[in-house]
Short mmCIF file of C-alpha atoms in Angstrom, two decimals:
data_model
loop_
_atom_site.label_atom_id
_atom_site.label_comp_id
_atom_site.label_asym_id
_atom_site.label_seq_id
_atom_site.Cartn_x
_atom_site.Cartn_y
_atom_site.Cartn_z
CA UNK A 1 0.00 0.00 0.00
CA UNK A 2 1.12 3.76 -0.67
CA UNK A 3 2.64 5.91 1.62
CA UNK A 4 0.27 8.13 2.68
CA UNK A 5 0.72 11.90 4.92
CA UNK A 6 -1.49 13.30 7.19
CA UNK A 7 -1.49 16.93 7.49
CA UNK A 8 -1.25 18.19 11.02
CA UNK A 9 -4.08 20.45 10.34
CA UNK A 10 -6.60 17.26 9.96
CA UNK A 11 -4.88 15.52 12.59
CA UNK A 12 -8.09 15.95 14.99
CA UNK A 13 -10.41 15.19 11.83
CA UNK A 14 -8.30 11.44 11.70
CA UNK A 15 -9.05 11.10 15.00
CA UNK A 16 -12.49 11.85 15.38
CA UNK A 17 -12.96 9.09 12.66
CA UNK A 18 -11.48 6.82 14.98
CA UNK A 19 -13.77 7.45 17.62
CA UNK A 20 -16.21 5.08 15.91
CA UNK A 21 -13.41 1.70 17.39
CA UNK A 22 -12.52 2.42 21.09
CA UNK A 23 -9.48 4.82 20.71
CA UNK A 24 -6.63 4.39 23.13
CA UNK A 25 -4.52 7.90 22.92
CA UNK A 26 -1.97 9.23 25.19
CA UNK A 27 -3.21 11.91 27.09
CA UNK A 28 -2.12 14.76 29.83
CA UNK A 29 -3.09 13.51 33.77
CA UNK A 30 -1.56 16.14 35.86
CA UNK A 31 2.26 15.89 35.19
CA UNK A 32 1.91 12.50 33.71
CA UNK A 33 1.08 11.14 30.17
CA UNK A 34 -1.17 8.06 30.02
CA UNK A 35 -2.75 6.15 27.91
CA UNK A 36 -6.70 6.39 28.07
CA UNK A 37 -9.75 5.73 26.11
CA UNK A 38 -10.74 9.89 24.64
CA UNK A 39 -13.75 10.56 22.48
CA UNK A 40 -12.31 14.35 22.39
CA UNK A 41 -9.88 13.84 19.75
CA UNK A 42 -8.43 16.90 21.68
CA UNK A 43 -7.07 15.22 24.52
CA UNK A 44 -4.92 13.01 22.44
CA UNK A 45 -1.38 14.64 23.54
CA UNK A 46 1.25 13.33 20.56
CA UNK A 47 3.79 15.99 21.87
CA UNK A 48 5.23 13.23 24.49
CA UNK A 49 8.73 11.48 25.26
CA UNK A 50 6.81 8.16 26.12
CA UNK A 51 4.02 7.27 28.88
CA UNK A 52 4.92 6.72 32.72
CA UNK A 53 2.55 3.64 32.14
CA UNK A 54 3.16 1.19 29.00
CA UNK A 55 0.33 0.48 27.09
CA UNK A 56 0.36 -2.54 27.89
CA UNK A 57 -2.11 -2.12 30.14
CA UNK A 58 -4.88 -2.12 27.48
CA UNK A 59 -4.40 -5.69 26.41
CA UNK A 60 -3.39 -7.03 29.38
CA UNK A 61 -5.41 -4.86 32.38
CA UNK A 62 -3.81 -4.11 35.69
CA UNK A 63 -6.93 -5.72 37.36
CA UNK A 64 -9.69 -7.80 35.66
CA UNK A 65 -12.69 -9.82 36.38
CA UNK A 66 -12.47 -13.31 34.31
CA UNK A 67 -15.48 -14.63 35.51
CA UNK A 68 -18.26 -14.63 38.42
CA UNK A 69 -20.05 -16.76 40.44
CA UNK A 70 -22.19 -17.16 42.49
CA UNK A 71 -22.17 -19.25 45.91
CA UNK A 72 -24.23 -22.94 45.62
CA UNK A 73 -24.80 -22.10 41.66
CA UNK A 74 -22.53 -24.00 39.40
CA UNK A 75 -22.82 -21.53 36.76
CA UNK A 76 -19.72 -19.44 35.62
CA UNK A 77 -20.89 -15.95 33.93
CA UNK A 78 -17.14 -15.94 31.76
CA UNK A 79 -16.06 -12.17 30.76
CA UNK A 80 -16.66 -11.74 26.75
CA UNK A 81 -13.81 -9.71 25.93
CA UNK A 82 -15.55 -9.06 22.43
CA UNK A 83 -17.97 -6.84 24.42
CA UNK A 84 -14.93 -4.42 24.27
CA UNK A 85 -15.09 -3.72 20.94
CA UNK A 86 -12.22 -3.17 18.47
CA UNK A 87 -9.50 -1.05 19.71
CA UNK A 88 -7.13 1.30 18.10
CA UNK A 89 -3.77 2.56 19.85
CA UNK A 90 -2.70 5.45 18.74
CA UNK A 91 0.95 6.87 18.72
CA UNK A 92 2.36 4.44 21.23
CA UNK A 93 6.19 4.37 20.96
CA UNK A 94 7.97 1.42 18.91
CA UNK A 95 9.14 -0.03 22.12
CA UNK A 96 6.16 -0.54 23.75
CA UNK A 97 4.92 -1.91 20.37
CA UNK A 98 7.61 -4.52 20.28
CA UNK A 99 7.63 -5.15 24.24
CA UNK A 100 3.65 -6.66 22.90
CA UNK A 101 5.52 -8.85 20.55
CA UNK A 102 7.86 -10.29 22.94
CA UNK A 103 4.72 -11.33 25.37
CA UNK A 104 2.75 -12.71 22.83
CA UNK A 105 4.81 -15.07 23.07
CA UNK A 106 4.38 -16.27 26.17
CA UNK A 107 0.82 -15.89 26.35
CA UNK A 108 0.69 -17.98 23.53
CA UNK A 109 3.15 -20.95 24.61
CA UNK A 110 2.21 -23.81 26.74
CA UNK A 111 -1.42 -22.23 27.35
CA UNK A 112 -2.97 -20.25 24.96
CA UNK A 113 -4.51 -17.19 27.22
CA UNK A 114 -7.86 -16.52 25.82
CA UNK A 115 -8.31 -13.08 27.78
CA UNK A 116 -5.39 -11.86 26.33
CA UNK A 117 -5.10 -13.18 22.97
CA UNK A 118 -8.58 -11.62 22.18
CA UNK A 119 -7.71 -8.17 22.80
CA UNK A 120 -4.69 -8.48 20.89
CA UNK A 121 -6.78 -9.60 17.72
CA UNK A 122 -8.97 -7.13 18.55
CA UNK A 123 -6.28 -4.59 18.55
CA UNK A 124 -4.67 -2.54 15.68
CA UNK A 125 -1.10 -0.78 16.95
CA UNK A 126 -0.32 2.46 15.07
CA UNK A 127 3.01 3.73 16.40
CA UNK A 128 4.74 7.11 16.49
CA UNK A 129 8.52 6.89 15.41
CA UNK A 130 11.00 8.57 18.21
CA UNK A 131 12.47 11.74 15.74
CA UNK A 132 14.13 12.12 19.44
CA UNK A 133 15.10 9.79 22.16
CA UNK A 134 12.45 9.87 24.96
CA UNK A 135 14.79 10.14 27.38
CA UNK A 136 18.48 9.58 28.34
CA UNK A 137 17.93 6.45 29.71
CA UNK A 138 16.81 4.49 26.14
CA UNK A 139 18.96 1.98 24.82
CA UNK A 140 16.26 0.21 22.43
CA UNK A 141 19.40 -0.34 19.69
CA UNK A 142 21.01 -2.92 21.96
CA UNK A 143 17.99 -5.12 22.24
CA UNK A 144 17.30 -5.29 18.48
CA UNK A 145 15.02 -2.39 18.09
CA UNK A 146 15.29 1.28 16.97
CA UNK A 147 13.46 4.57 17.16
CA UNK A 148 11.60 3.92 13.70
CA UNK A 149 11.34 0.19 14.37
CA UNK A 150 8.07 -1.27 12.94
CA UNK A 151 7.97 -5.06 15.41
CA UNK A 152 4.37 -5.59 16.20
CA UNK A 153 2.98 -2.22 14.84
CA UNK A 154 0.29 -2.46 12.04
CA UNK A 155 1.01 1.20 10.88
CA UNK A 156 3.90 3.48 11.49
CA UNK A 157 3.65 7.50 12.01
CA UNK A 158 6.50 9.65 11.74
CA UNK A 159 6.62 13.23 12.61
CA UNK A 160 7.69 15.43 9.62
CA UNK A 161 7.09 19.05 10.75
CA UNK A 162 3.54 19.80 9.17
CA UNK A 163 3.06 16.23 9.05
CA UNK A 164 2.97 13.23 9.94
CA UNK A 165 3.91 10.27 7.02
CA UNK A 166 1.84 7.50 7.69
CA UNK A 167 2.83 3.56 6.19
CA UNK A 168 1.08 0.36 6.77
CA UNK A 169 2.46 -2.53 7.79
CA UNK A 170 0.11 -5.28 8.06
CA UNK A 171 -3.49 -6.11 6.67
CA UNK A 172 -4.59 -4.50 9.75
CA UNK A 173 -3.06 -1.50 9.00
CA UNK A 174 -4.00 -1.60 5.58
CA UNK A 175 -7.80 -1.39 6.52
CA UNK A 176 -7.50 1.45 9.18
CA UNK A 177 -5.72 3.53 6.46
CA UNK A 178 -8.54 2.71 4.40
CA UNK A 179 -10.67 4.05 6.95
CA UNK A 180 -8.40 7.38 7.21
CA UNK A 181 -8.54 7.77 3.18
CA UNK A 182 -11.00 11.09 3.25
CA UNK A 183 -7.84 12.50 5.57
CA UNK A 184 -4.77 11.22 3.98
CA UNK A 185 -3.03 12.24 0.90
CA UNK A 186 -0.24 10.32 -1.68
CA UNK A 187 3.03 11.06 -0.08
CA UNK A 188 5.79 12.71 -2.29
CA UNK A 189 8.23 10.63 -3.79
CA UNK A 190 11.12 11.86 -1.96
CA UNK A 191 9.29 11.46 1.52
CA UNK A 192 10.58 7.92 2.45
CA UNK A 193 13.97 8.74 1.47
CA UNK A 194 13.83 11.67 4.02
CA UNK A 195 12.42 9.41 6.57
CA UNK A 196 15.18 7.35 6.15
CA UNK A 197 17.74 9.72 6.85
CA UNK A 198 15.89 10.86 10.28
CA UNK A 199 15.53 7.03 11.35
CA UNK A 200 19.55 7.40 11.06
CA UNK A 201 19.74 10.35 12.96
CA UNK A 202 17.41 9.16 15.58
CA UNK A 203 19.29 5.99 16.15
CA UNK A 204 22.53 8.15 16.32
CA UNK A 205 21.05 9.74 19.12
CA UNK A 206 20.91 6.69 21.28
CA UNK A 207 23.13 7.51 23.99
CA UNK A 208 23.26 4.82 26.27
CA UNK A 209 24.09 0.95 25.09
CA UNK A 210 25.13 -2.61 26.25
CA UNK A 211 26.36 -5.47 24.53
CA UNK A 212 24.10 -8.12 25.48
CA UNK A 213 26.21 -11.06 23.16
CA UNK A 214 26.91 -13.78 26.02
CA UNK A 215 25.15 -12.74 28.70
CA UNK A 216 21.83 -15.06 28.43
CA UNK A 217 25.15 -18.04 28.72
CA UNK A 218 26.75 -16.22 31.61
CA UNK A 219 24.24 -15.48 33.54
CA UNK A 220 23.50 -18.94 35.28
CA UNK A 221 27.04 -19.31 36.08
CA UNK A 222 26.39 -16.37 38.21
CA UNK A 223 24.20 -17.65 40.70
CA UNK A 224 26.04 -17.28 43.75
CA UNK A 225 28.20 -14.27 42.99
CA UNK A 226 28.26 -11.71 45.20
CA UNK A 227 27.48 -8.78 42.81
CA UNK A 228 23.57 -9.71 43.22
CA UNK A 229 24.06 -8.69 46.44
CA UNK A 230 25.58 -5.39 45.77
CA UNK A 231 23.51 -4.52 43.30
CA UNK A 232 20.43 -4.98 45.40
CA UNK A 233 21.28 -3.25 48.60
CA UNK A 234 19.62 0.07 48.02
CA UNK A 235 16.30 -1.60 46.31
CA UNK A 236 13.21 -0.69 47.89
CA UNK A 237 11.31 -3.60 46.78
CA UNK A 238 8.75 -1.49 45.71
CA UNK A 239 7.86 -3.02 42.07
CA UNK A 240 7.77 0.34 40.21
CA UNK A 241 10.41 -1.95 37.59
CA UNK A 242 8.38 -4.08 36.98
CA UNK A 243 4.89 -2.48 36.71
CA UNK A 244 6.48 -0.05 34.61
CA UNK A 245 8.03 -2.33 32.23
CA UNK A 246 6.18 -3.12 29.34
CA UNK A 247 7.59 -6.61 28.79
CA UNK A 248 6.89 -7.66 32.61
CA UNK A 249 4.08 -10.05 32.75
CA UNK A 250 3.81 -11.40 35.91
CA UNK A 251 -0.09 -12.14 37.76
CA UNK A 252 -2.03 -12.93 40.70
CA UNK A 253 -5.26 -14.55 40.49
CA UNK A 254 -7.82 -14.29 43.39
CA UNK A 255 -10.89 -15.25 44.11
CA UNK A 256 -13.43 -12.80 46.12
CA UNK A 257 -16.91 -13.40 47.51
CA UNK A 258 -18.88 -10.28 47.68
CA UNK A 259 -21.92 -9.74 49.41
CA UNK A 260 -24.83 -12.49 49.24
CA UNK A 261 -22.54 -15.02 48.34
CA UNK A 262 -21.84 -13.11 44.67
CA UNK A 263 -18.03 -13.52 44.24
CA UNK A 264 -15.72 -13.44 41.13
CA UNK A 265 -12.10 -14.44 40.20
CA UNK A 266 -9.76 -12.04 39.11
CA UNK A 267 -6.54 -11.58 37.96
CA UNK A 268 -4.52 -8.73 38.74
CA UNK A 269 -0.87 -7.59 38.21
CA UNK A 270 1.66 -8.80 40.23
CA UNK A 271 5.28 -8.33 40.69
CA UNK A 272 8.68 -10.92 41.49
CA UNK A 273 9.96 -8.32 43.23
CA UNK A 274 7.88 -8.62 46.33
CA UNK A 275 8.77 -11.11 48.96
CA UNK A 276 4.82 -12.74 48.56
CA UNK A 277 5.62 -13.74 45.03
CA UNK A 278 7.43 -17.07 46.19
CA UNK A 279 6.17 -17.15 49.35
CA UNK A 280 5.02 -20.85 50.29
CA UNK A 281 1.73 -21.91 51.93
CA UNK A 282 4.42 -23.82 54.53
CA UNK A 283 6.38 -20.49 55.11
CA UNK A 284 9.06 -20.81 53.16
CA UNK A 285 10.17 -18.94 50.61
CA UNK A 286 12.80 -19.05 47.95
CA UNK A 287 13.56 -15.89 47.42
CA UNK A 288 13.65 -15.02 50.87
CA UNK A 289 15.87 -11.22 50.02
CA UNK A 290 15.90 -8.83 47.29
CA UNK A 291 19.18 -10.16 46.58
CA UNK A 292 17.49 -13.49 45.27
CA UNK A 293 14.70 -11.58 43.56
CA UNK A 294 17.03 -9.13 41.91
CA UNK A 295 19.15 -12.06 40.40
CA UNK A 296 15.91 -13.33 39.41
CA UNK A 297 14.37 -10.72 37.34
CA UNK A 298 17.43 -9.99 35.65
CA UNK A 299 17.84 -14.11 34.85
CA UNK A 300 14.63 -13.94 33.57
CA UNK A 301 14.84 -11.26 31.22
CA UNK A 302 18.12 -12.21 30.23
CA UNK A 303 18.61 -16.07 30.63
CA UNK A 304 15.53 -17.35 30.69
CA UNK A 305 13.13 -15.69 28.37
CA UNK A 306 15.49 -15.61 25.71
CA UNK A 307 15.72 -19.61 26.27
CA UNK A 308 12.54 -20.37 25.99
CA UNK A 309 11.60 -17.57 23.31
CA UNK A 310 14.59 -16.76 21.39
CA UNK A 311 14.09 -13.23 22.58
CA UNK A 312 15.62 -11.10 25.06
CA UNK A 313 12.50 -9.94 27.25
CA UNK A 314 13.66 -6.15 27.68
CA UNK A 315 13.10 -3.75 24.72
CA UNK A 316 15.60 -0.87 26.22
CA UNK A 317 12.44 1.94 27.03
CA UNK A 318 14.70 3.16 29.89
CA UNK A 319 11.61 3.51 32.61
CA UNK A 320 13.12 0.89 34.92
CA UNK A 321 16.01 3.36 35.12
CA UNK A 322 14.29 6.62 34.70
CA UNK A 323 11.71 5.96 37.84
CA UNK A 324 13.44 3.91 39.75
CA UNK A 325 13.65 6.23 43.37
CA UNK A 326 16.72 4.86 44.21
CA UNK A 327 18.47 5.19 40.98
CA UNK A 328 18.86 1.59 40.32
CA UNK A 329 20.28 1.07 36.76
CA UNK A 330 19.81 -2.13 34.85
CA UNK A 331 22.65 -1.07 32.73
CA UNK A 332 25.05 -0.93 35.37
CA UNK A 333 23.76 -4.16 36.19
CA UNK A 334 24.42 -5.55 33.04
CA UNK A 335 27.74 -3.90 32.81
CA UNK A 336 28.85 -6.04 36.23
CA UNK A 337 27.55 -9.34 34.74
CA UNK A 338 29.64 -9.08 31.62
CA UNK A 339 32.67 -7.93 34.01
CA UNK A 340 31.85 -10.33 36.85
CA UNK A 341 34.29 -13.25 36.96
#
């Protein structure tokens, strides 16, 4: 399909006619962007570094209810994620496009997560190429992606000035920018060239960057060393890693009886970082420190994800190191597993 542009001036126009799927847009809260559901195509904010919060949340909800019940009736009333509707969202960062990628994955391995998996197919991604690094902190070129990177997005915006150039990627993609048609136009010829050359200069831009070759091998022959210890001394054990991190993935599911015996089972986000995670019905618990649990959610990104999955399970967003309030860094971490000896 052509590459299309889409003038800034009928930017709100495009988005009104989006309004008609549920349209996920990042928006202003206080100090913070977020991603939210608008119907005011002008509180879709596209002037942002990246969200505090990774979309992620929209396909894979910080808290839902899969199904009630209620007491002495057999009957499960199951969630119908179709109810929904389809979803469109708009100018999320390349990261946090790929970071949905890399979980598909697991969602889809040994057990294929029905709650999930339905929003995703429900779900078209149209992502806003970095011109500019979000923040100091991104290192997305190490892990295999890249400012303009395309992984898991089914159309691509980037920021020309007066315009936005617009390309789809997939048949998804294809159909929304059929949708869009009364507010695109043909893109000149020397457009895509030009795009080319800011990819470039965006990925130039990178500042920070680790070598990751070996470290999925090395890291299990690290198990007792004592930089897990150092490195986890001044954690908090707070989570904010991984909540913030849009590759993170981890759940609790509960079940809760409400008033007159009407109860439901939900699911809600959960973090290894907290001593609970492991903790054993007989008291004991294997990751009894933050020293165990740090070594642990590095391993897994690292070691063990990329095992199983071929794929290292961090896409290099930087808001593990930017929000950290201790000023943890995974790339120093990283740095003292490939010097660790």
């Amino acid at each position: 399909m052509a590459v299309k542009k889409l003038n800034k001036d009928k930017e709100k126009e495009a988005l009104q006619e989006l309004t008609k799927f549920r349209l996920i847009a990042p928006a202003k809260s206080d100090e913070v962007v977020i991603f939210k559901q608008i119907t005011d195509p002008g509180e879709a904010f596209l002037e942002y570094g990246n969200s505090t919060v990774p979309p992620k949340k929209v396909v894979f909800p910080q808290t839902e209810t899969l199904f009630r019940f209620q007491r002495g009736n057999p009957e499960l009333r199951e969630k119908n994620v179709e109810e929904e509707g389809t979803t469109v969202i708009f100018g999320l960062r390349p990261c946090d496009a790929r970071a949905m990628s890399i979980v598909d994955r697991l969602f889809s391995w040994d057990y294929e997560d029905p709650y999930y998996l339905k929003r995703r197919e429900l779900t078209t991604l149209v992502g806003l190429a970095c011109v500019e690094p979000p923040s100091i902190n991104c290192f997305c070129t190490s892990l295999g992606g890249s400012p303009f990177g395309t992984e898991g997005l089914d159309m691509l915006l980037a920021d020309m000035g007066d315009h936005y150039l617009v390309r789809a990627l997939t048949e998804k993609g294809e159909k929304l920018q059929e949708t869009l048609s009364a507010h695109l136009e043909d893109a000149p010829a020397e457009e895509e060239k030009k795009a080319e050359e800011m990819a470039a200069r965006a990925e130039g831009k990178i500042a920070r960057s680790i070598n990751t070759e070996g470290i999925p091998e090395k890291l299990p022959t690290l198990w007792e060393h004592e930089l897990w210890k150092k490195v986890s001394a001044a954690c908090l054990g707070c989570g904010i890693c991984t909540y913030l991190c849009p590759t993170c993935h981890c759940f609790d599911i509960q079940d809760e009886v409400e008033e007159m015996g009407e109860g439901r089972r939900a699911r809600m986000w959960d973090s290894c970082m907290f001593s609970e995670y492991t903790l054993h019905a007989s008291g004991h618990n294997p990751r009894p420190t933050r020293r165990e649990r740090t070594r642990n959610r590095i391993s897994h990104k690292y070691s063990y994800y990329p095992k199983r999955f071929e794929v290292i399970a961090c896409v290099g967003c930087g808001r593990c190191i930017n929000l950290c309030p201790v000023n943890i860094d995974i790339l120093e971490i990283l740095e003292q597993v490939v010097d660790a000896s």
